[in-house]
Coordinates of C-alpha atoms and ligand atoms in Angstrom, one line a residue:
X81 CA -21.7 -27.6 -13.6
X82 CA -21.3 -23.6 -14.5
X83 CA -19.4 -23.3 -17.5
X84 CA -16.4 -21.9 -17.2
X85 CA -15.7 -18.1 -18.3
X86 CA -13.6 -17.6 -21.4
X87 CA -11.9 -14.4 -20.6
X88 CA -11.4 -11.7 -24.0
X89 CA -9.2 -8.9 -24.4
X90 CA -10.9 -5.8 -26.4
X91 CA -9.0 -2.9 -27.9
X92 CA -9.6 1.0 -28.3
X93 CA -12.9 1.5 -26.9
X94 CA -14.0 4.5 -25.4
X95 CA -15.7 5.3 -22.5
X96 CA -19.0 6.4 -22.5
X97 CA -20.7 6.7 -19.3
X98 CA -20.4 6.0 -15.8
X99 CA -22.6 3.9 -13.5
X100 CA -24.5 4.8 -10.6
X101 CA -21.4 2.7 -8.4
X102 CA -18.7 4.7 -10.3
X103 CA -17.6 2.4 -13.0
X104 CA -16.6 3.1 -16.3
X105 CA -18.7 1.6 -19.3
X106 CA -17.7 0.9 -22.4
X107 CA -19.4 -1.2 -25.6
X108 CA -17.4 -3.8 -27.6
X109 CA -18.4 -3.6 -31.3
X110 CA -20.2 -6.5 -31.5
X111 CA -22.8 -4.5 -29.2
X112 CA -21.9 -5.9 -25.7
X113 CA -21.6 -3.4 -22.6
X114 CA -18.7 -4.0 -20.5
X115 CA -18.1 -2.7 -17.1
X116 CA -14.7 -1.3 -15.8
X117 CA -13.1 0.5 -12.9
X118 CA -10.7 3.1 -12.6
X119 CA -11.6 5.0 -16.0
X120 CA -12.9 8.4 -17.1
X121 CA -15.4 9.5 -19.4
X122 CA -13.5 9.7 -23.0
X123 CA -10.7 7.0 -21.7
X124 CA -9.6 5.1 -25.1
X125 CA -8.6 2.0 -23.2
X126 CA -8.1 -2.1 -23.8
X127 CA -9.7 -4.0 -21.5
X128 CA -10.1 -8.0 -20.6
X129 CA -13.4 -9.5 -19.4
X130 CA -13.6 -12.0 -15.8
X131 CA -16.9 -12.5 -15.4
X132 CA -20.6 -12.4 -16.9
X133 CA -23.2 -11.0 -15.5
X134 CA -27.0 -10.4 -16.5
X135 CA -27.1 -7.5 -19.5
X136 CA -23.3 -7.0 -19.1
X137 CA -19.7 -8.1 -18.6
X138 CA -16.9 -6.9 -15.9
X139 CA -13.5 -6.2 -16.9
X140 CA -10.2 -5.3 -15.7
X141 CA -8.6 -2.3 -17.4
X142 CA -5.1 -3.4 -19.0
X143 CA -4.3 0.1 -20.6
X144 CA -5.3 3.3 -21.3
X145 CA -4.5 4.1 -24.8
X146 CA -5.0 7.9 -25.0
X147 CA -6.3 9.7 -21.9
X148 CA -9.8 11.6 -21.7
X149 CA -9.8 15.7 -21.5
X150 CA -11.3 14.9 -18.0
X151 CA -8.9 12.4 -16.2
X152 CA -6.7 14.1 -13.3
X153 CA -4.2 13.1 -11.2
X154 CA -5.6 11.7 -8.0
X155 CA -4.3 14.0 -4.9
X156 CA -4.5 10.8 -2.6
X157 CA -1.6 8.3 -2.5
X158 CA -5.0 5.2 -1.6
X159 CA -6.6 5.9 -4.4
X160 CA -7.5 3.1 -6.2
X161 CA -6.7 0.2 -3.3
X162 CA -9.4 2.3 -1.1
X163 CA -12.2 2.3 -3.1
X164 CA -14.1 5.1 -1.3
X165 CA -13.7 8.1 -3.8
X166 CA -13.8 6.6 -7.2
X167 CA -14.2 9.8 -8.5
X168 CA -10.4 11.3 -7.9
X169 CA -9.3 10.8 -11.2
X170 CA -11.7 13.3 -13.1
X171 CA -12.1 16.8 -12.9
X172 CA -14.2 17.8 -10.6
X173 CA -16.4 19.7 -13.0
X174 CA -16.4 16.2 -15.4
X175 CA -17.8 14.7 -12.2
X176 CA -20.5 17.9 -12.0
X177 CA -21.4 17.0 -15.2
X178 CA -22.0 13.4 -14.7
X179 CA -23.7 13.6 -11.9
X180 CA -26.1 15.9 -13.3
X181 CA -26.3 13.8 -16.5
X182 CA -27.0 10.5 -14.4
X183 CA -30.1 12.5 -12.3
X184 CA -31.6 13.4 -15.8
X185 CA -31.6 9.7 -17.6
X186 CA -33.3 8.7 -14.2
X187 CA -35.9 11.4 -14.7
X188 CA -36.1 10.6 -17.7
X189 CA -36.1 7.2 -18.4
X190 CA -38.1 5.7 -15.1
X191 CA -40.1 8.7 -13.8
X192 CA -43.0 8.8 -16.7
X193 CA -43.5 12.7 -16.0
X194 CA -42.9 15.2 -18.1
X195 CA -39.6 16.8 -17.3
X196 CA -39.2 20.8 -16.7
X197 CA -35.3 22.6 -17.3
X198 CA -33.4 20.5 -14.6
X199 CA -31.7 23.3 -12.4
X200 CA -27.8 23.2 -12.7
X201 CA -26.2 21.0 -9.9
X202 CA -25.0 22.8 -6.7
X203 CA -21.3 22.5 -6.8
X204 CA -19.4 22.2 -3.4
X205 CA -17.0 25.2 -2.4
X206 CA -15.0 22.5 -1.1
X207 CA -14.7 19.5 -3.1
X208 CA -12.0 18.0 -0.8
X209 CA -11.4 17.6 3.1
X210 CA -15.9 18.1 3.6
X211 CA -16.6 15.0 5.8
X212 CA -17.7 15.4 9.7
X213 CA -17.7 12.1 9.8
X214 CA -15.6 8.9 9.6
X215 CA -15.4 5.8 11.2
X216 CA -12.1 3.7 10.6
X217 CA -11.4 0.3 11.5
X218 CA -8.5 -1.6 13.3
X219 CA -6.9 -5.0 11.6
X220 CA -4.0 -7.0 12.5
X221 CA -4.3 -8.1 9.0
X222 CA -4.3 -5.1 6.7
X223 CA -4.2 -5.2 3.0
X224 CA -1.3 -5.6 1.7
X225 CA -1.0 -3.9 -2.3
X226 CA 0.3 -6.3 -5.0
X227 CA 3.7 -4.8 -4.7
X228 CA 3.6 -5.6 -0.6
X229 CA 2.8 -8.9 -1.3
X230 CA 5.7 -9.4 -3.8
X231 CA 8.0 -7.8 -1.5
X232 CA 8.6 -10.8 0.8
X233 CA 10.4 -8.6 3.2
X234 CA 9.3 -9.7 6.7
X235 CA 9.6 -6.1 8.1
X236 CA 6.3 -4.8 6.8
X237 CA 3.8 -3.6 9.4
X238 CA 0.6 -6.1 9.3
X239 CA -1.3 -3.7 11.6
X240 CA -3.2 -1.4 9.8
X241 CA -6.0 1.4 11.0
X242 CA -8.3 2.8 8.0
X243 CA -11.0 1.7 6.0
X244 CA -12.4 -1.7 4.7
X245 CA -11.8 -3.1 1.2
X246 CA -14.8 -2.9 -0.3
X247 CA -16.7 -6.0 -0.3
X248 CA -14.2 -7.9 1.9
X249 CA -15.6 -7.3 5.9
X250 CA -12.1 -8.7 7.4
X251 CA -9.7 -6.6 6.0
X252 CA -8.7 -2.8 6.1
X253 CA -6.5 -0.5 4.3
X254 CA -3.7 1.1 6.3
X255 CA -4.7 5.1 5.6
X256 CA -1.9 7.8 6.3
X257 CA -4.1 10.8 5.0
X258 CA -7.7 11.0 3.9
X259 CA -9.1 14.0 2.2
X260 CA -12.4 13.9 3.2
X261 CA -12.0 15.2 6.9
X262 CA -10.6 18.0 8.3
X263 CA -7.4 18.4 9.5
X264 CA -6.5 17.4 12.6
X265 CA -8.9 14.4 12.0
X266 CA -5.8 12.3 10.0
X267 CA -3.0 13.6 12.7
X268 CA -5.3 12.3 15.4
X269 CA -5.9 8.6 13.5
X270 CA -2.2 8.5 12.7
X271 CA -1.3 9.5 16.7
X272 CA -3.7 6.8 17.3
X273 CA -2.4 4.4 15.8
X274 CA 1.5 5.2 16.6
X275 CA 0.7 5.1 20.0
X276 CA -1.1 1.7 20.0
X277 CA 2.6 0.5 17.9
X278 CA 4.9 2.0 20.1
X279 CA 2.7 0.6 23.5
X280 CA 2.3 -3.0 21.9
X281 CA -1.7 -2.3 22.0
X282 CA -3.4 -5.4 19.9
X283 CA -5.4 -4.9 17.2
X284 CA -8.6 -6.6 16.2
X285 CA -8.9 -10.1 14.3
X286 CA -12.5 -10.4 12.8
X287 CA -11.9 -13.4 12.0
X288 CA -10.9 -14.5 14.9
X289 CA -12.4 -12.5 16.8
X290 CA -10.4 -11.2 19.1
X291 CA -7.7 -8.4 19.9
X292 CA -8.1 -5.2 21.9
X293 CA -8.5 -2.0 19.7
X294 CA -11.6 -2.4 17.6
X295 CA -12.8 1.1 15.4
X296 CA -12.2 4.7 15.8
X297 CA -15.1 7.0 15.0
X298 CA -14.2 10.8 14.4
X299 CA -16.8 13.2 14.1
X300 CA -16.2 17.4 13.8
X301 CA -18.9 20.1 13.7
X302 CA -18.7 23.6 11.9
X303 CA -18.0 25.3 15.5
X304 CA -14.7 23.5 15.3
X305 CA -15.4 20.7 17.5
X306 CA -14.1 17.7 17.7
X307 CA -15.8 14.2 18.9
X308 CA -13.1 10.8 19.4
X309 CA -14.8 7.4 20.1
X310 CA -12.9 4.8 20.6
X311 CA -14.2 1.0 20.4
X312 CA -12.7 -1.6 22.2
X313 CA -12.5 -5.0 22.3
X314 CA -12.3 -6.0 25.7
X315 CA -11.8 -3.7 28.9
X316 CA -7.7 -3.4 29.5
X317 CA -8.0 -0.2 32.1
X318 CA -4.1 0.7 31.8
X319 CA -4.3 0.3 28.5
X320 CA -7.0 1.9 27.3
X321 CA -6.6 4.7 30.0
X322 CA -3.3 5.3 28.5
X323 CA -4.3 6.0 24.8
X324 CA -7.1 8.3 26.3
X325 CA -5.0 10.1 28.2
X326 CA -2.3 10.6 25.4
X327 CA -5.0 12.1 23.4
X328 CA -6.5 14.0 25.9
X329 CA -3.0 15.3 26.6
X330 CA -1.8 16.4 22.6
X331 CA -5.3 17.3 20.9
X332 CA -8.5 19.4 22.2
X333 CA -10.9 16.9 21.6
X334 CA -14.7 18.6 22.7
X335 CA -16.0 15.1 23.2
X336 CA -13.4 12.3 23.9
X337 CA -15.8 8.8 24.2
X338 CA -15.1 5.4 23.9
X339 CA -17.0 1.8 24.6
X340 CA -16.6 -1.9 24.7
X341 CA -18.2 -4.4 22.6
X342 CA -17.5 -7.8 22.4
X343 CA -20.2 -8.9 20.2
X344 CA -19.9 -10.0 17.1
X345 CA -20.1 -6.8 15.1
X346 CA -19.1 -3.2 15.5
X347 CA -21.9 -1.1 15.0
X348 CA -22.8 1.3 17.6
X349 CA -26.4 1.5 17.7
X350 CA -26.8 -1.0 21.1
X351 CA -23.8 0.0 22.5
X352 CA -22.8 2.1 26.0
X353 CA -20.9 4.7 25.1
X354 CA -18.8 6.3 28.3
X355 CA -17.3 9.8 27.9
X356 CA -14.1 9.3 29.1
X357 CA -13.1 13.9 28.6
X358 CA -15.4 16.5 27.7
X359 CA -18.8 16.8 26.7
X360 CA -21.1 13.6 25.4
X361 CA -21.7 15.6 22.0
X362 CA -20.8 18.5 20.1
X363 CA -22.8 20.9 18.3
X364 CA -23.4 22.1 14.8
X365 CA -25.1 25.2 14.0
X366 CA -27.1 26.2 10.9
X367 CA -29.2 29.8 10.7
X368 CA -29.0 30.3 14.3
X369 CA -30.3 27.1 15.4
X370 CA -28.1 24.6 17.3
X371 CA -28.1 20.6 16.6
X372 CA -26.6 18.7 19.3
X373 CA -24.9 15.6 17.8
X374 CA -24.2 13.3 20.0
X375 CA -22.1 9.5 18.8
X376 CA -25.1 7.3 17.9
X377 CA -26.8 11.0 16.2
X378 CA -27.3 11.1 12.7
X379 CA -26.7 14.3 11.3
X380 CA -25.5 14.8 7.3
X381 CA -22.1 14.1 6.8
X382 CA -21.4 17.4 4.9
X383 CA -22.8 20.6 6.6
X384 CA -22.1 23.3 4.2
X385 CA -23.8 20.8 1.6
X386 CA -26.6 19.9 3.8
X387 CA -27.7 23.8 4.7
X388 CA -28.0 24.2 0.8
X389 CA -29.6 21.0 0.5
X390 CA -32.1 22.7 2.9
X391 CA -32.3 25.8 1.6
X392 CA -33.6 24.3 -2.0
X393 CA -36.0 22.1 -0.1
X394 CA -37.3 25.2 1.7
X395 CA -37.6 27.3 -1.4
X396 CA -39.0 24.4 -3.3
X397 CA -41.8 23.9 -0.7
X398 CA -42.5 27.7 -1.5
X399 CA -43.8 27.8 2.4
X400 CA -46.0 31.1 3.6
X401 CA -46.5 30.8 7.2
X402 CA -49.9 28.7 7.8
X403 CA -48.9 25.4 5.9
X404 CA -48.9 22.3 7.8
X405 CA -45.9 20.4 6.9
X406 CA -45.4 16.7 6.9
X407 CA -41.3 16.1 7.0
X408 CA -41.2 12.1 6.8
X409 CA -38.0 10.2 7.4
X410 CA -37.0 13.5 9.5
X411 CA -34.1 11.9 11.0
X412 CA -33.1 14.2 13.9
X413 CA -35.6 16.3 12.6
X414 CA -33.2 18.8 11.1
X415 CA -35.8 20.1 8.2
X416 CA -38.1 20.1 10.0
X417 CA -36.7 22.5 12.4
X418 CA -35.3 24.4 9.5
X419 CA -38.4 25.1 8.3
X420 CA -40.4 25.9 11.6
X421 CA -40.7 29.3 11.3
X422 CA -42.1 29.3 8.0
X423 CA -45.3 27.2 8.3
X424 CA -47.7 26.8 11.1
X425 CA -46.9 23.2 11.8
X426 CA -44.4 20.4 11.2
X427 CA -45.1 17.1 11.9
X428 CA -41.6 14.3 11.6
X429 CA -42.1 10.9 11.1
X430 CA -38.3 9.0 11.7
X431 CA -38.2 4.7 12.8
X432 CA -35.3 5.2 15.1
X433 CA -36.5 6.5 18.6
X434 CA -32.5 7.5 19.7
X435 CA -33.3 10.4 16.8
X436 CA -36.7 11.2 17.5
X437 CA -35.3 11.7 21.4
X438 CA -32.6 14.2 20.0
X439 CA -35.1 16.1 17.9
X440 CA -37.8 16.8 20.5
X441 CA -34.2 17.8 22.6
X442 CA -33.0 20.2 19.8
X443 CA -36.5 21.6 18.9
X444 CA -37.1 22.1 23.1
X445 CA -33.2 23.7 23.5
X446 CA -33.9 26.2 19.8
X447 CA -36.7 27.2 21.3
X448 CA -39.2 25.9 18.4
X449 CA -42.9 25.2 19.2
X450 CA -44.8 24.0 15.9
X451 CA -43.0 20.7 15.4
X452 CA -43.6 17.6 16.7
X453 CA -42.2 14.4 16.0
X454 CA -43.4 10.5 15.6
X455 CA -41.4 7.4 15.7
X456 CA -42.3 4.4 13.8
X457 CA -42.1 2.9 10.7
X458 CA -43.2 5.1 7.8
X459 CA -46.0 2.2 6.6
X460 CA -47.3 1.9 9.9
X461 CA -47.4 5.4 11.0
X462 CA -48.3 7.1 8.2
X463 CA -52.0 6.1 8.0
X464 CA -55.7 8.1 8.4
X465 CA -55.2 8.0 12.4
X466 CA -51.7 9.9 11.7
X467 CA -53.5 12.4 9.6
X468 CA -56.4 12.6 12.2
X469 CA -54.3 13.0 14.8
X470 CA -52.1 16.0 13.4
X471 CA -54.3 17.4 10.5
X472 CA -54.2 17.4 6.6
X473 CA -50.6 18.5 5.4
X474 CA -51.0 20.6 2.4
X475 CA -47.0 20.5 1.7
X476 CA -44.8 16.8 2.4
X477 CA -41.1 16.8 2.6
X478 CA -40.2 13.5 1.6
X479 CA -36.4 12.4 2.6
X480 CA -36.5 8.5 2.3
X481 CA -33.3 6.4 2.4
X482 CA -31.3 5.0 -0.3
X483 CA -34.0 2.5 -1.3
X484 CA -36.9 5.3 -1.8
X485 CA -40.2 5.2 0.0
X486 CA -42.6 2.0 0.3
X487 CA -45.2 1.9 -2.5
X488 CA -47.9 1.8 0.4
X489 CA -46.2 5.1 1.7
X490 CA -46.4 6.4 -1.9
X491 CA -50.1 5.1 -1.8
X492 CA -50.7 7.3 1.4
X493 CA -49.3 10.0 0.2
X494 CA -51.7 10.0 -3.1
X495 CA -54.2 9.6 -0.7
X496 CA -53.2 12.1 1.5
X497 CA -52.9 14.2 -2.1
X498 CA -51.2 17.6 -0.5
X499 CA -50.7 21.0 -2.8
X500 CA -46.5 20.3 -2.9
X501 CA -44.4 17.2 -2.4
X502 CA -40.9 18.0 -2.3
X503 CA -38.7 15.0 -2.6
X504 CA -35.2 14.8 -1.0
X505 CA -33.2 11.5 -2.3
X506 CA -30.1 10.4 -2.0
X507 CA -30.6 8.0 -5.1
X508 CA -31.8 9.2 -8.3
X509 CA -33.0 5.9 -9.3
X510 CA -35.5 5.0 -6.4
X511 CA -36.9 8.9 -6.7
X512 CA -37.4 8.2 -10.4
X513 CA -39.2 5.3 -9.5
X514 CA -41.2 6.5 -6.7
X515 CA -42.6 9.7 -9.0
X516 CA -43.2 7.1 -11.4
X517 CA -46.4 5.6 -9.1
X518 CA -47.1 9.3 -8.5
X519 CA -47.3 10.6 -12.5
X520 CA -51.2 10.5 -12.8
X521 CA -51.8 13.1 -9.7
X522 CA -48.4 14.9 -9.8
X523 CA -46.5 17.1 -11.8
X524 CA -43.0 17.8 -11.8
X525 CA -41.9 21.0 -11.4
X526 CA -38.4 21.6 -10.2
X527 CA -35.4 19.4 -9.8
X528 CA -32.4 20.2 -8.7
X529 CA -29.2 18.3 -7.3
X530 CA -26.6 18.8 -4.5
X531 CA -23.0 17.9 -4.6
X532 CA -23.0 16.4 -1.3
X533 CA -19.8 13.8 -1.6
X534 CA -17.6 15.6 -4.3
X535 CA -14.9 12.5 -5.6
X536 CA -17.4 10.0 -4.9
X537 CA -20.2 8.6 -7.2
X538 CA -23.1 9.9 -5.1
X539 CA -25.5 12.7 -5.3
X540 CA -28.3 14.5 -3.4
X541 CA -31.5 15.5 -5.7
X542 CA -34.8 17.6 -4.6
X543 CA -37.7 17.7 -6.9
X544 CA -40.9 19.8 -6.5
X545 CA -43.8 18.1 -7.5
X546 CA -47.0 20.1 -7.6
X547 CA -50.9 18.6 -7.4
X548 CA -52.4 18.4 -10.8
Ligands
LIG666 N1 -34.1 14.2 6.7 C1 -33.1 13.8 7.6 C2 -32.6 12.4 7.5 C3 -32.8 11.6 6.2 S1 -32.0 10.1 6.2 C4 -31.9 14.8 7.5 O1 -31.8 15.5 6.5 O2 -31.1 14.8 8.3 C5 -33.3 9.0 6.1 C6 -33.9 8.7 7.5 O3 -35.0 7.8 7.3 C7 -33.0 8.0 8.5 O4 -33.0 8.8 9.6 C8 -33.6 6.6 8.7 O5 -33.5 6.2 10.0 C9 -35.1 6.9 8.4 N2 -35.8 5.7 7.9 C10 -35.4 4.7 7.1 N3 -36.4 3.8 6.9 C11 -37.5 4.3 7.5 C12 -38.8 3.8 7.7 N4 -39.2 2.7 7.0 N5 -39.7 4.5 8.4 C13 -39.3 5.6 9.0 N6 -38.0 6.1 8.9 C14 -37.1 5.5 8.2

């Protein structure tokens, strides 16, 4: 049987870091590294541990016994039930600096190169209301906060529109105003969800799976526009005809959409999606060209973010109009078109064919002719026919997901051995990693990160790494 955790209260200890997932750490003095959330940087707090784990111990904070220089009042009333930005509670320059510390004990500590001056982190103009994208979920079984739950009132409203408690997939916290989206994305969630009250529309039970209203995705573009899908349940025409046409009626919604999926989960991908007013997609724009995004696109969730993102990788890859590029994991093949006009040639290598489809489309409707785009997965398609086929690629943009690139993709890519590799990541860690198996043939010669997600724990890096 597992023995049974003896809880411990420790007193006045600092904290000295925060992890990659957002939470506090502080050491005991007898040497043991404990985990907490909700804390800043320079917290003196007391703390008591609930579990073990392997190298460290969680605990709950019981108080904060002199504040750090960096905590600040949280603007938003979920903070701390939500869970999405973890970051609230410290100044947004504390957060800059973390960040860029976190990206530099990754370099440091996994990559094996030697490091050149990191650049300084690009801070975002807007640190709040950045997002073009959210998706909320509906629950006839919100979550109620400790002082809900101790109110036994029967009055309290169980039905509940907003995001899901982190780690727990059935139930969602009510949300009255977000800062991450633009306004009038929380006026048309809260109308939403008012409507569906006052017209006894049910909402959705995972558990038991059933109920009407299911999620609500909101998407907006920097023209201004505004996309509205709404996922249902089940097919209820008046019903679902009436909160379409209440919308339609009080908002100018670009692209009003909405399906119905009764299987089991509520992602998108396989679904039919019926435009119900408006267009099927909106657009964004960046340096005259024009993305179409349309529900099942993906397209960065912070624009202004993204085109800087962009513009470092672009300056990184040091392009002079004959290079043949290589943009793997192109996505929507939004680098790749960004950088068309610099190089001779731009080959995009993305698994999902959906995005492949609306790259061709955006490359066709920009009226680019040097980039050309191949779906698959990277470790199949990236092989000596690939290479045959399109030509030797003396510069790579690398943009892998949150798990880094395949080691055989890394192997290729040593084999392929190109002047420049400029490495977009999303996770410090993995791209530490991954320039690990690349230290004997590469050199590092640039890094520098992107405030993508202010008030949240993540964080875009590019590094240059140049043939040795
Ligand atoms: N560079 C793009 C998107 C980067 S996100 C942009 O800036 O918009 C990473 C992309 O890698 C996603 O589109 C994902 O679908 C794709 N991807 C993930 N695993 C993959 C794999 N094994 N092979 C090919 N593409 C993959």
């Amino acid at each position: 049987m597992a023995k049974k955790f003896t809880p411990k209260r420790y007193f006045n200890l600092e904290v000295v870091d925060i992890t990659a997932r957002g939470k506090g750490v502080v050491k005991s003095e007898e040497g043991k590294v404990i985990f907490v959330s909700g804390v800043v940087p320079g917290d003196k707090i007391s703390v008591e541990t609930y579990k073990k784990r392997r190298g460290y111990f969680e605990a709950n904070l019981i108080k904060i016994q002199k504040s750090s220089l960096y905590r600040v009042i949280p603007p938003c009333e979920h903070f701390g039930v939500c869970g999405g930005c973890k970051l609230q509670n410290m100044s947004y320059e504390a957060q800059l600096r973390f960040k860029q510390n976190d990206i530099l004990h990754n370099l440091e500590n996994l990559s094996g190169m030697i490091l050149p001056k990191i650049d300084e982190i690009y801070a975002a103009p807007k640190p709040y209301f950045y997002r073009n994208k959210m998706e909320y979920a509906f629950s006839d079984q919100r979550w109620l906060t400790s002082e809900e739950v101790a109110n036994k009132s029967l009055s309290i409203e169980k039905k509940g529109l907003g995001f899901h408690k982190a780690g727990m997939w059935d139930k969602v916290v009510d949300i009255k105003r977000c800062h991450l989206q633009p306004e009038p994305a929380n006026v048309i969630r809260n109308t939403i969800k008012a409507f569906a009250l006052e017209n006894g529309l049910d909402f959705f039970n995972p558990k038991k799976q059933k109920g009407f209203l299911r999620s609500l995705m909101i998407r907006n573009s920097n023209r201004g526009e505004f996309m509205v899908l709404l996922q249902f349940f089940k097919e209820n025409k008046p019903q679902r005809e009436g909160l379409l046409k209440h919308l339609k009626k009080h908002f100018d919604i670009a692209s009003l959409l909405y399906c119905i999926n009764n299987k089991a989960n509520d992602t998108l991908y396989d679904q039919e999606i019926i435009c119900y007013n408006g267009k099927t997609y909106i657009r964004e724009e960046m340096e005259g060209l024009s993305f179409k995004i349309n529900a099942k696109s993906f397209f960065q969730t912070n624009t202004e973010q993204a085109y800087e993102l962009y513009k470092i990788a672009r300056d990184f890859a040091g392009l002079k109009g004959e290079d043949l590029v290589y943009d793997l994991y192109t996505g929507t093949g939004t680098i790749a078109q960004f950088i068309a006009k610099d190089c001779a040639k731009v080959v995009g290598v993305e698994s999902i064919p959906e995005a492949i489809e609306a790259a061709r489309t955006n490359a066709y409707e920009n009226g680019i002719k040097n980039t050309f785009f191949e779906v698959g997965d990277m470790r199949d398609v990236f092989n000596q026919d690939f290479i045959n086929r399109h030509g030797k690629a003396n510069v790579v943009i690398t943009d892998p997901p949150r798990n880094g690139m395949h080691p055989d993709v890394v192997k290729q890519l040593l084999f392929l051995e190109p002047e420049k590799i400029v490495y977009v990541s999303c996770n410090p860690a993995t791209q530490a990693r991954d320039l690990f198996l690349m230290r004997d043939q590469y050199r590092l010669v640039k890094s520098r990160a992107v405030d993508m997600f202010p008030q949240t724990q993540h964080v875009e890096n590019v590094v240059l790494l140049e043939k040795i």
